Coordinates of C-alpha atoms and ligand atoms in Angstrom, one line a residue:
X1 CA 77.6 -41.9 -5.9
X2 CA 75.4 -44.9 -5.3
X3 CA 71.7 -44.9 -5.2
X4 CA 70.8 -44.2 -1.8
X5 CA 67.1 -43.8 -1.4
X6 CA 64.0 -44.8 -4.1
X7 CA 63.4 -42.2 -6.3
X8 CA 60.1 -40.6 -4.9
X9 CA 59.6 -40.1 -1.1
X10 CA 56.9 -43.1 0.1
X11 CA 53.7 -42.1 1.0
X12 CA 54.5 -38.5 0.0
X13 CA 52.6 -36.5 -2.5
X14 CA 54.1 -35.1 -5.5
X15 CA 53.6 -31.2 -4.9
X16 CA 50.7 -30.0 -6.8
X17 CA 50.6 -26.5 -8.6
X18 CA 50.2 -23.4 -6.5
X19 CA 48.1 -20.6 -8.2
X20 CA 49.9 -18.2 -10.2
X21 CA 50.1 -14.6 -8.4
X22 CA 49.6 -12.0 -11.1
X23 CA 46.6 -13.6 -12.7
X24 CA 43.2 -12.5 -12.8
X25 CA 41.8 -13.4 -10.0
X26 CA 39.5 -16.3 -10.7
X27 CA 36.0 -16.6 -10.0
X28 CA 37.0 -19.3 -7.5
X29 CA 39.2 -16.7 -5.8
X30 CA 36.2 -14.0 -5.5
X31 CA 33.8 -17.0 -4.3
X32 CA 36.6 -18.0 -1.4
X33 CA 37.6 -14.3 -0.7
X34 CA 33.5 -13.9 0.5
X35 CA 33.9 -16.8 2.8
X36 CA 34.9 -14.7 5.9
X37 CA 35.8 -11.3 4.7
X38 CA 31.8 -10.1 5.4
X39 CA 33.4 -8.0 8.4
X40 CA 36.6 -6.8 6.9
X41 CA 37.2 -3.8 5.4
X42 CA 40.4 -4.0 3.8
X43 CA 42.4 -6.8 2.3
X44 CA 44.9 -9.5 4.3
X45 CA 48.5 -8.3 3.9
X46 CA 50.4 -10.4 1.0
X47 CA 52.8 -11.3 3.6
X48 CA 50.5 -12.2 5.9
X49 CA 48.8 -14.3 3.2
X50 CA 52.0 -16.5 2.9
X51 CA 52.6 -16.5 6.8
X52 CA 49.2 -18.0 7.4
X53 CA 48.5 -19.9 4.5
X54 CA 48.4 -23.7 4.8
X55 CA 47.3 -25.7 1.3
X56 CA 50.9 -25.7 0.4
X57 CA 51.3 -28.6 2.7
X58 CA 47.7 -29.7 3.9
X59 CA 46.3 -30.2 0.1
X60 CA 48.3 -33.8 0.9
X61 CA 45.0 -34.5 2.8
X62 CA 42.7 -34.1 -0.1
X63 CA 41.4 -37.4 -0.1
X64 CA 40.7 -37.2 3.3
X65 CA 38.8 -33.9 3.1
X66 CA 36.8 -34.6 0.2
X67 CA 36.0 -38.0 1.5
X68 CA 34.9 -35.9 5.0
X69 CA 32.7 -34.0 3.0
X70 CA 31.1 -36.3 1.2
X71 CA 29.8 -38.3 4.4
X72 CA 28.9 -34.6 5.7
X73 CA 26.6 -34.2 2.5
X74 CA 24.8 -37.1 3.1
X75 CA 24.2 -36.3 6.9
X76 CA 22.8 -32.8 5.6
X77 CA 20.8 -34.8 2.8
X78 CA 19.6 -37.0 5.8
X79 CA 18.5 -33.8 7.7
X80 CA 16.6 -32.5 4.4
X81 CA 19.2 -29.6 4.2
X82 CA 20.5 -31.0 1.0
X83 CA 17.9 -31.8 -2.1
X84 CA 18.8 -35.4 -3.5
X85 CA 20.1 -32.9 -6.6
X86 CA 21.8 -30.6 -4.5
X87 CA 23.9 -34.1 -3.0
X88 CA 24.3 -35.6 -6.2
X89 CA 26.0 -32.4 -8.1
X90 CA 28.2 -32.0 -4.8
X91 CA 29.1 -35.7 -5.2
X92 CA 29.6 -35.2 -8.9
X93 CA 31.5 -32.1 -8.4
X94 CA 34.0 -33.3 -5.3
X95 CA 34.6 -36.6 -7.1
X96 CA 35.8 -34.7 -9.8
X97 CA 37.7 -31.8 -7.9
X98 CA 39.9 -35.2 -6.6
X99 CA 40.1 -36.3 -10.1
X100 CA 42.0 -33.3 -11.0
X101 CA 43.8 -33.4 -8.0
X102 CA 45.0 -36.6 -7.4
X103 CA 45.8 -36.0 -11.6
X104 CA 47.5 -32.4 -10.7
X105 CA 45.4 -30.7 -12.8
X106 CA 43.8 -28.7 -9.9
X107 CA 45.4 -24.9 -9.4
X108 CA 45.2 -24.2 -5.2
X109 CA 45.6 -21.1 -4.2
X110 CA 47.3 -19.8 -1.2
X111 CA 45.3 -16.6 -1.1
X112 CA 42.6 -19.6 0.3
X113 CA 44.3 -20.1 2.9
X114 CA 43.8 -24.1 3.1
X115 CA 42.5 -26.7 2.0
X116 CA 39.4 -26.8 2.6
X117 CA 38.7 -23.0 1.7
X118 CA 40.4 -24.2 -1.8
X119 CA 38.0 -27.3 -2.4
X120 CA 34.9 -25.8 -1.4
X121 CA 35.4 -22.7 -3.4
X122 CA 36.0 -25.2 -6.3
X123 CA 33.1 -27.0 -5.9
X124 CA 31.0 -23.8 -5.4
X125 CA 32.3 -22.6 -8.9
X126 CA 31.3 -25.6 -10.1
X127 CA 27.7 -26.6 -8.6
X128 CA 26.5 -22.7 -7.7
X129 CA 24.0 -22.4 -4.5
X130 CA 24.8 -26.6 -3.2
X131 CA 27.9 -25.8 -2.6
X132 CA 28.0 -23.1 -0.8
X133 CA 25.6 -25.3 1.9
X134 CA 28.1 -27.5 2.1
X135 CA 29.5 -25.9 5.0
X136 CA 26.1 -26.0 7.1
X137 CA 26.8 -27.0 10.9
X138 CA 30.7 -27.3 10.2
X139 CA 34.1 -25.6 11.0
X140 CA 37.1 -25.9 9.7
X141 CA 38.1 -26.4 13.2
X142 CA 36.1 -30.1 13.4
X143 CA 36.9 -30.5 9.4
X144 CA 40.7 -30.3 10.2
X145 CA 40.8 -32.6 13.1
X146 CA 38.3 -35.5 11.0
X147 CA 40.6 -35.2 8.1
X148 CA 44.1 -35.6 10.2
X149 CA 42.2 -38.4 12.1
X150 CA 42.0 -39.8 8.8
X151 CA 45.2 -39.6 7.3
X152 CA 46.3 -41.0 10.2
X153 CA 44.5 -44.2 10.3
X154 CA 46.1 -44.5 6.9
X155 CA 49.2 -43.8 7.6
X156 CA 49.5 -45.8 10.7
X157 CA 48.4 -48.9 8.4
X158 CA 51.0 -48.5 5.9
X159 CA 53.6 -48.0 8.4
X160 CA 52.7 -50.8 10.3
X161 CA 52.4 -52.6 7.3
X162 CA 56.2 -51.4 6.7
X163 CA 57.2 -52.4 10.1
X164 CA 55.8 -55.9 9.1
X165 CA 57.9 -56.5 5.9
X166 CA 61.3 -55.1 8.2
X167 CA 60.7 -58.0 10.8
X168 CA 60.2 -59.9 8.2
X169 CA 63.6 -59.6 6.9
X170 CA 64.8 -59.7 10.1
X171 CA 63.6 -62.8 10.6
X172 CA 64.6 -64.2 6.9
X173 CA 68.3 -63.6 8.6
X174 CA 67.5 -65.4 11.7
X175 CA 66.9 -68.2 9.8
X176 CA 69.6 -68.1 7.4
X177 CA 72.1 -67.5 10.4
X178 CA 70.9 -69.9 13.0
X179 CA 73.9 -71.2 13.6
X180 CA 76.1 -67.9 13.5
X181 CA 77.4 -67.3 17.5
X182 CA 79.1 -63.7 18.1
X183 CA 79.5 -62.5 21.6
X184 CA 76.9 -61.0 23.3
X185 CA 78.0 -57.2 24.9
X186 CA 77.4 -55.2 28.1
X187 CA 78.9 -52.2 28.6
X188 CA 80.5 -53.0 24.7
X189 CA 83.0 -55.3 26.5
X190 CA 82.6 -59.5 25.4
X191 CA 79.6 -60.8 27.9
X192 CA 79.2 -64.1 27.3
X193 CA 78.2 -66.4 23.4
X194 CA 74.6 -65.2 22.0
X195 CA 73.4 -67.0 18.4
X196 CA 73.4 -63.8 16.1
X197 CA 69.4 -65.1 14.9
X198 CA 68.7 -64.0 19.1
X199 CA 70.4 -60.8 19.0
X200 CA 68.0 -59.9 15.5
X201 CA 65.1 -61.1 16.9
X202 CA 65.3 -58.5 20.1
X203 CA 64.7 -56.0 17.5
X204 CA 61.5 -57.9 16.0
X205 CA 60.5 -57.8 19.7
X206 CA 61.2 -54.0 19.8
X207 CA 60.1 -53.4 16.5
X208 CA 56.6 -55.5 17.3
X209 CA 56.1 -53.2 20.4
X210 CA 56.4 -50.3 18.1
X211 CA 53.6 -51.4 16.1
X212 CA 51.0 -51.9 19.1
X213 CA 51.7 -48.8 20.0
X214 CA 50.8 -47.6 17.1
X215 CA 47.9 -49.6 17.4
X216 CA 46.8 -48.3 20.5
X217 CA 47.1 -44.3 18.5
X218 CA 44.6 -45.7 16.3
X219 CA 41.8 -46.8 18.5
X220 CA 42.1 -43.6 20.5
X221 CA 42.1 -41.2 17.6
X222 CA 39.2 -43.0 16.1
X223 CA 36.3 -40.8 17.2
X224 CA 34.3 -38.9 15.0
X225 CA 34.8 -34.9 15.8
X226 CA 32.6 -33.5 13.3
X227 CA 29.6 -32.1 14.6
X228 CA 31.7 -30.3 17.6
X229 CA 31.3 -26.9 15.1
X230 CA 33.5 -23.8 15.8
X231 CA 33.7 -25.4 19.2
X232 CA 30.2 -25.4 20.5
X233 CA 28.6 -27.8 18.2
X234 CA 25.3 -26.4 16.0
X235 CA 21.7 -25.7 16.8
X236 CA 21.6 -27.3 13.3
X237 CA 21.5 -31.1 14.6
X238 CA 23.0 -33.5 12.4
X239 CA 22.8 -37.6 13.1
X240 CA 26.6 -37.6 14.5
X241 CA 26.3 -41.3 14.9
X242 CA 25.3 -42.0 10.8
X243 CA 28.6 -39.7 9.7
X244 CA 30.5 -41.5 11.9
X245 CA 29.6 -45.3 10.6
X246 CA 30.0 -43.8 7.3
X247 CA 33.3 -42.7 7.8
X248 CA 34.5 -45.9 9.8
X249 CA 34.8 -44.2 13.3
X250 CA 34.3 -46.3 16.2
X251 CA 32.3 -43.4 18.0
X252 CA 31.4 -40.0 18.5
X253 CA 33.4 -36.9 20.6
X254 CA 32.1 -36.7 24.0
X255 CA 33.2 -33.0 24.4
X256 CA 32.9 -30.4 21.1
X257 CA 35.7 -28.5 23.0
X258 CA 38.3 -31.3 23.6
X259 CA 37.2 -32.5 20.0
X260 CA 38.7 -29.1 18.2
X261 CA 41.9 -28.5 20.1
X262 CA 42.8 -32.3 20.5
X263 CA 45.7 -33.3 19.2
X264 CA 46.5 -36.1 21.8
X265 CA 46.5 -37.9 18.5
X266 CA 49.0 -36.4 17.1
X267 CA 51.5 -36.2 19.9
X268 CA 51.6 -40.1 20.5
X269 CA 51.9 -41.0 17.1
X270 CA 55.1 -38.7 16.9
X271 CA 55.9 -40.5 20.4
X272 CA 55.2 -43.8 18.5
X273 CA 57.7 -42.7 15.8
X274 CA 60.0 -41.3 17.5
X275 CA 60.7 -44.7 19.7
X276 CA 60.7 -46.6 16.8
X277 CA 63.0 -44.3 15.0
X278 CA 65.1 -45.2 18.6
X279 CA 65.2 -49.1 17.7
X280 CA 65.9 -48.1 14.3
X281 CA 69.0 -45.7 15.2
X282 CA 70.2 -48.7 18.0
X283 CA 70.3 -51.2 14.9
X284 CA 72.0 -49.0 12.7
X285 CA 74.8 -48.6 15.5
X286 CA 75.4 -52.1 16.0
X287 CA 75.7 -52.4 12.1
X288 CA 77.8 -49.3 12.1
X289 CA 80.0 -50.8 14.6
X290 CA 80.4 -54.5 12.9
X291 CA 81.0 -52.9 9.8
X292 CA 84.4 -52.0 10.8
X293 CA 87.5 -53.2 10.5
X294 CA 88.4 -53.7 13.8
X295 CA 85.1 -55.6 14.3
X296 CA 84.6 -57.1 10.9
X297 CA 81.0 -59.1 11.3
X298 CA 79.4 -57.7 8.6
X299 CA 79.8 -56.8 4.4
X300 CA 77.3 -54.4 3.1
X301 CA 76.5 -54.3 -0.4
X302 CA 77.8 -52.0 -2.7
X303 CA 74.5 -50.9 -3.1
X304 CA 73.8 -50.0 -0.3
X305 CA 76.7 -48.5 0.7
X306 CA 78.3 -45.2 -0.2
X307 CA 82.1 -44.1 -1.1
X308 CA 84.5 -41.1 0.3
X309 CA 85.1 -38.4 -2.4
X310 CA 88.7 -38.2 -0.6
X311 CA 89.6 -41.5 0.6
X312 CA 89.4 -44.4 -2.9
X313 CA 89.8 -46.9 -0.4
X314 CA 86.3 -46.1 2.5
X315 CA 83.0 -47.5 1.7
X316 CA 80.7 -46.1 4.4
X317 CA 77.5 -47.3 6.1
X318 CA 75.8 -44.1 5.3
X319 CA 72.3 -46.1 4.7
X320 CA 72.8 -46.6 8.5
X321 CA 74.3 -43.5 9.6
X322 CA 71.6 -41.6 7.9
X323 CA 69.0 -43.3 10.0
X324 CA 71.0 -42.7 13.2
X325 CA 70.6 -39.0 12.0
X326 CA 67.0 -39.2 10.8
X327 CA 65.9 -40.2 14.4
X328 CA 66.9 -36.6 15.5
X329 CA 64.1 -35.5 13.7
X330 CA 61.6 -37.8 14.3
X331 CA 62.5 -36.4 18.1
X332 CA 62.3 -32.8 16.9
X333 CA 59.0 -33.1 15.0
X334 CA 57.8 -35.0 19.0
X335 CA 59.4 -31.9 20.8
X336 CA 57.7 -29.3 18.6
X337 CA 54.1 -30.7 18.3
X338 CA 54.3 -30.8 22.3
X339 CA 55.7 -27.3 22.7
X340 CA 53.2 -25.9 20.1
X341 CA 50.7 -27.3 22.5
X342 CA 51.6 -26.7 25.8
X343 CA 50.5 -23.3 26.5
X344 CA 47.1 -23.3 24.5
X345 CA 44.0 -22.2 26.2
X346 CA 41.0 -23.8 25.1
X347 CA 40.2 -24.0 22.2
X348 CA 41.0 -24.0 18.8
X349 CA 44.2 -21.7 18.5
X350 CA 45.7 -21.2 15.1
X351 CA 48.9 -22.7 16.5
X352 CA 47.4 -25.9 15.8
X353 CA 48.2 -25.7 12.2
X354 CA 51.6 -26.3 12.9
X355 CA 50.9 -30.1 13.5
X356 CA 50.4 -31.1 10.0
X357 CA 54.6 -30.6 8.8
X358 CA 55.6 -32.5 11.8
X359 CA 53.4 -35.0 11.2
X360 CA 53.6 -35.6 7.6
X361 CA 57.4 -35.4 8.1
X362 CA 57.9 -38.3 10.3
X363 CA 55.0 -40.8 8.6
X364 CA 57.5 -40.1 5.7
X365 CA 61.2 -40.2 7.3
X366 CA 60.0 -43.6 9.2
X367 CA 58.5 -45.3 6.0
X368 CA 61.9 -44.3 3.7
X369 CA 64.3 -45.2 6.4
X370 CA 62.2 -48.7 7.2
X371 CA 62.5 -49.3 3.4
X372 CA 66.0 -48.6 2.5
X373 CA 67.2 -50.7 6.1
X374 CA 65.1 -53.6 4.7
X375 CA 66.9 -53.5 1.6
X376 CA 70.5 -52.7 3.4
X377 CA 70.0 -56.2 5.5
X378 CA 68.8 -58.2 2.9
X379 CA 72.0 -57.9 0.8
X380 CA 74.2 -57.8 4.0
X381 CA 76.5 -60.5 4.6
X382 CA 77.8 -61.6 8.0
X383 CA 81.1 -62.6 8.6
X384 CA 80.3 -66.0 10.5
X385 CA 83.6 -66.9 10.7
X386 CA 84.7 -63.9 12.7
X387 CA 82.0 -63.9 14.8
X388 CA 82.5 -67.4 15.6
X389 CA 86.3 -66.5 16.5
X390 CA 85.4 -63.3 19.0
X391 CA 82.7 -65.7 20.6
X392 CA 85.6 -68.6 21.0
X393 CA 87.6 -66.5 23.5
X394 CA 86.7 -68.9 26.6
X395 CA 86.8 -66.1 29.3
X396 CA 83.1 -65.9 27.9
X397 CA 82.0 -68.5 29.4
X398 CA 83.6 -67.8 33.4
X399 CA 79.7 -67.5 34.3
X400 CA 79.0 -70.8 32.6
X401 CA 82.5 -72.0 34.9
X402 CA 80.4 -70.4 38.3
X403 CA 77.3 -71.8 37.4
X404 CA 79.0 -75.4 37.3
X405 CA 80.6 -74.9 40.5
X406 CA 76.9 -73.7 41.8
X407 CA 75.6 -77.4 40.1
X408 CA 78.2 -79.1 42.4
X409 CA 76.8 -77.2 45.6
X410 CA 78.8 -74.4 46.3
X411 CA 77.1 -71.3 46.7
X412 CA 77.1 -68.6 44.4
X413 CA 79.5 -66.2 45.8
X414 CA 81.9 -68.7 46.5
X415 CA 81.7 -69.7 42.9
X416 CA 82.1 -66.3 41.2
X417 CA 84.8 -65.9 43.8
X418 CA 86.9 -69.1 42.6
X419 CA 86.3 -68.3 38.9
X420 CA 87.7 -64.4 39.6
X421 CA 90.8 -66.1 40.8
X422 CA 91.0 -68.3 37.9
X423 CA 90.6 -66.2 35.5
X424 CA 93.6 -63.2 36.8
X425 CA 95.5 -66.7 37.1
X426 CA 94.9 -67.3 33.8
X427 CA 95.3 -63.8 32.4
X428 CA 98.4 -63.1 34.0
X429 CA 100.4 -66.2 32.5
X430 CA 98.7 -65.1 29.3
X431 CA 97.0 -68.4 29.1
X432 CA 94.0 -70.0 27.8
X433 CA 91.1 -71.6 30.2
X434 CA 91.3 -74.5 27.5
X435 CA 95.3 -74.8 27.7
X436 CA 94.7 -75.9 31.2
X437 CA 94.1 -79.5 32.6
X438 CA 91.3 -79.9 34.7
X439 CA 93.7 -80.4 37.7
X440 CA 95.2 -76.8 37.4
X441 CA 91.1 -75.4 37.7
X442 CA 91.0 -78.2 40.6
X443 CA 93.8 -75.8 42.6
X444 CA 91.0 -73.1 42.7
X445 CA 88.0 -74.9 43.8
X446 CA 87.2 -79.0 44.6
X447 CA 84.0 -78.4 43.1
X448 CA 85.4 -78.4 39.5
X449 CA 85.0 -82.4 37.9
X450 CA 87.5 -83.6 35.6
X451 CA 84.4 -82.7 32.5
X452 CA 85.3 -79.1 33.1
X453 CA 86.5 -78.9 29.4
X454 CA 83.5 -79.3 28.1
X455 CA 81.6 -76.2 30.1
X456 CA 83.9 -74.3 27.5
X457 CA 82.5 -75.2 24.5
X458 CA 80.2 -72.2 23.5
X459 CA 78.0 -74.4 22.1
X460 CA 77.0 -76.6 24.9
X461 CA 76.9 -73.1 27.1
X462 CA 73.9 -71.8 24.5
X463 CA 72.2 -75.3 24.9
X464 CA 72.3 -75.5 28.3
X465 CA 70.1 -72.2 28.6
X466 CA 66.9 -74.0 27.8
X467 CA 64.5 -71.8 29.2
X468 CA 62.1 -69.7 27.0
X469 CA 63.4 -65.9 26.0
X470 CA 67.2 -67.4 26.4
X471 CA 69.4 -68.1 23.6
X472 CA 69.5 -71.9 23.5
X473 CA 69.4 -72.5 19.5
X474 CA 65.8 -74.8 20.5
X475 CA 64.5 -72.1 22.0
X476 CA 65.5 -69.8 19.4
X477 CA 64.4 -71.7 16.4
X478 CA 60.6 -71.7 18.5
X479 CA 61.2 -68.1 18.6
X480 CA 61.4 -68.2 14.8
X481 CA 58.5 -70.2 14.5
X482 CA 56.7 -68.4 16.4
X483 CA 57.0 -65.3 14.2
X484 CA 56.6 -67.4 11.5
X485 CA 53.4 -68.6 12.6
X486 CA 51.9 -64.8 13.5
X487 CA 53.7 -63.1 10.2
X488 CA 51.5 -66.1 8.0
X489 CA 48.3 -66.0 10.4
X490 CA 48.2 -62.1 8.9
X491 CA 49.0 -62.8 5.4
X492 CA 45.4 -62.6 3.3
X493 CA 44.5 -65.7 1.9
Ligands
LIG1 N1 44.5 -24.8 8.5 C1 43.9 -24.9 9.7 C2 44.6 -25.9 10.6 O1 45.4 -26.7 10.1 C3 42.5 -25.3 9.5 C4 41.5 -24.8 10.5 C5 41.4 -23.3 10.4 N2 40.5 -22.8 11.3 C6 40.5 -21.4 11.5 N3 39.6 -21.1 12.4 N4 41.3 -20.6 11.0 O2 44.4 -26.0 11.8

């Protein structure tokens, strides 16, 4: 079997060690197990314990969290809750709790439930009494919404970033095939001649509006909700504005309620995903479909193409197929995020946990399948020939036929009219609008002129259509440029 994807998941972490049950429990474990057992009398159920727990799939946001609590340090410094030694040995001890993280040397525990319980218990072991402030005027309800507001704003950068070097490709095949014509479809019947470079660059046009969107996620999810507490804020006042330059948000939460149980956020990025993950799924069906033998426009590379364990003879377009496929769950991970929210009062509601797998799953399924497409249409090779041939069937250009009649003055109607009756002429003596002389189309209307011959040459029908967005190859080749011109305007210097 061929090589099919890279060999580690983009932009996903490699799973870090879970404690080991049947240990002694650490002093780590003691420290977290005080954190909000002062009113319970018993222990949490094992099972429940592995229901509930999250840090087997939120310790991806490490960075994040540490990075959180590092500008939260410095607003409790600011406040004179922190000593300048009690914020430099939490500094010292975070930056090295994501040392041995980022290293995998760091042992999380499910019996902490999350992340955060995991990292601060860490950091208590290691720095005593500072430590254990650290959690002054915060929740892990505002601590989980900062940190996926975070990861987020990363994400939606690298993914954009990916959607970049895709249209990019794209384009490279624009260029190359400039002069490749195929037919155009409707209704996957022949419309009428399209250059192959216009029918790409529709999807740099999708693709580009997938990446404002995306855009428009990151200004709205770029508000500071630390400080909104539990969900009442704190009668511990913290300078919201500082943490929030320091962490790069544009503001602060208007409403500590709204700030803990949004996840707005969350919900239009899937959207954001989701549609791009359509566009995705729409170019993998047209390259699906000229793949074939019946259509024949297009040779994928062996390596990017897979073979039947039945069949010697198939070669399959699974790198397509697959992200046809993947786009169902990019929809489901939408669907479920939606569903988890619709029916939670206010406000923070443990359901809320259930964002993170969605989310994390669909940053990663679009980054892999934009990779491995880029590399599928990079080594694909169009059959120019064949396109050619399918566009050369002159009952693709009847319109072009009506619209000539329309130049000599008759009206529309009448025109598309004549042209109907041409063309059933034409098809039932199982002839060729080019195999007849111009006097045979002069039977059907006066308006036709003894040029008619040359309305049938698919090129002159894609020049003629000189009007921006439209096919003509000058207007395409200003599309290209135009591309060209924003791709390089981005590129750092
Ligand atoms: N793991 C939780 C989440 O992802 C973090 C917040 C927990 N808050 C709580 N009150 N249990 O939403």
């Amino acid at each position: 079997m061929k090589k099919l994807r890279p060999e580690k998941k983009l932009g996903q972490q490699p799973r870090l060690p879970m404690g080991f049950p049947g240990c002694a429990p650490t002093i780590r474990a003691l420290l977290t197990l005080a954190m909000w057992k002062g009113r319970f009398a018993s222990e949490t159920a094992e099972l429940v314990r592995r229901f509930s727990e999250s840090v087997s799939f939120d310790q991806r946001l490490f960075r994040h969290d540490i990075r959180a609590s590092l500008a939260h340090a410095r607003a409790l410094r600011a406040a004179d809750l922190l000593s300048p030694q009690e914020l430099d040995s939490i500094e010292t001890g975070l930056r090295e709790i994501e040392t041995e993280i980022a290293e995998g040397r760091f042992s999380f525990h499910t019996g902490l439930e999350d992340l955060h319980m995991n990292i601060e218990s860490a950091l208590t072991e290691r720095v005593g009494e500072a430590g254990a402030r650290l959690h002054t005027a915060r929740s892990r309800n505002d601590q989980i919404s900062v940190d996926t507001r975070l990861y987020c704003r990363e994400e939606i950068d690298r993914v954009s970033g990916r959607i970049r070097d895709f249209q990019q490709v794209i384009l490279d095949v624009a260029r190359r095939e400039i002069d490749t014509i195929l037919p155009g479809y409707t209704h996957l019947q022949r419309g009428q001649p399209v250059l192959l470079s216009h029918h790409l660059l529709a999807y740099v046009e999708m693709l580009e509006r997938d990446r404002d969107r995306l855009a428009g996620c990151r200004i709205r999810l770029n508000v500071l909700p630390l400080g909104s507490g539990a969900l009442a804020g704190s009668t511990i006042l913290l300078d919201r504005a500082a943490i929030a330059s320091d962490l790069g948000f544009d503001s602060v939460s208007s409403n500590s309620m709204d700030a803990v149980s949004d996840r707005d956020f969350v919900a239009e990025i899937l959207f954001a995903l989701a549609l791009l993950g359509t566009h995705l799924s729409r170019l993998s069906e047209d390259i699906i479909l000229w793949n074939t033998t019946e259509f024949g426009f297009i040779r994928l590379s062996d390596a990017y193409t897979t073979g039947s364990s039945l069949m010697p003879q198939k070669k399959n377009p699974d790198v397509a197929e697959l992200t046809r496929g993947k786009t169902g769950r990019l929809y489901g991970n939408l669907v479920s995020v939606l569903t988890m929210l619709k029916g939670l009062p206010m406000t923070y509601n443990r359901d809320l946990q259930e964002d993170k797998e969605p989310l994390f799953d669909s940053f990663d399924t679009a980054n892999l399948i934009l990779e491995v497409f880029a590399g599928m249409l990079t080594e694909a090779a169009f059959d120019r020939e064949r396109m050619q041939a399918a566009a050369a069937d002159p009952l693709l250009l009847a319109t072009d036929l009506a619209e000539a009649l329309v130049r000599a003055g008759l009206p529309f109607r009448q025109a598309h009219e004549a042209v109907g009756r041409l063309t059933a002429h034409a098809l039932a003596q199982g002839r060729s609008f080019r195999e007849m002389p111009p006097s045979e189309f002069q039977e059907f209307s006066g308006f036709f002129d003894d040029d008619v011959l040359n309305t049938l040459d698919p090129r002159n029908s894609l020049a003629a259509r000189d009007n921006p967005g439209s096919p003509a190859p000058q207007r395409v080749r200003a599309e290209i440029a135009r591309w060209e011109q924003i791709f390089s305007a981005e590129t750092p210097a």
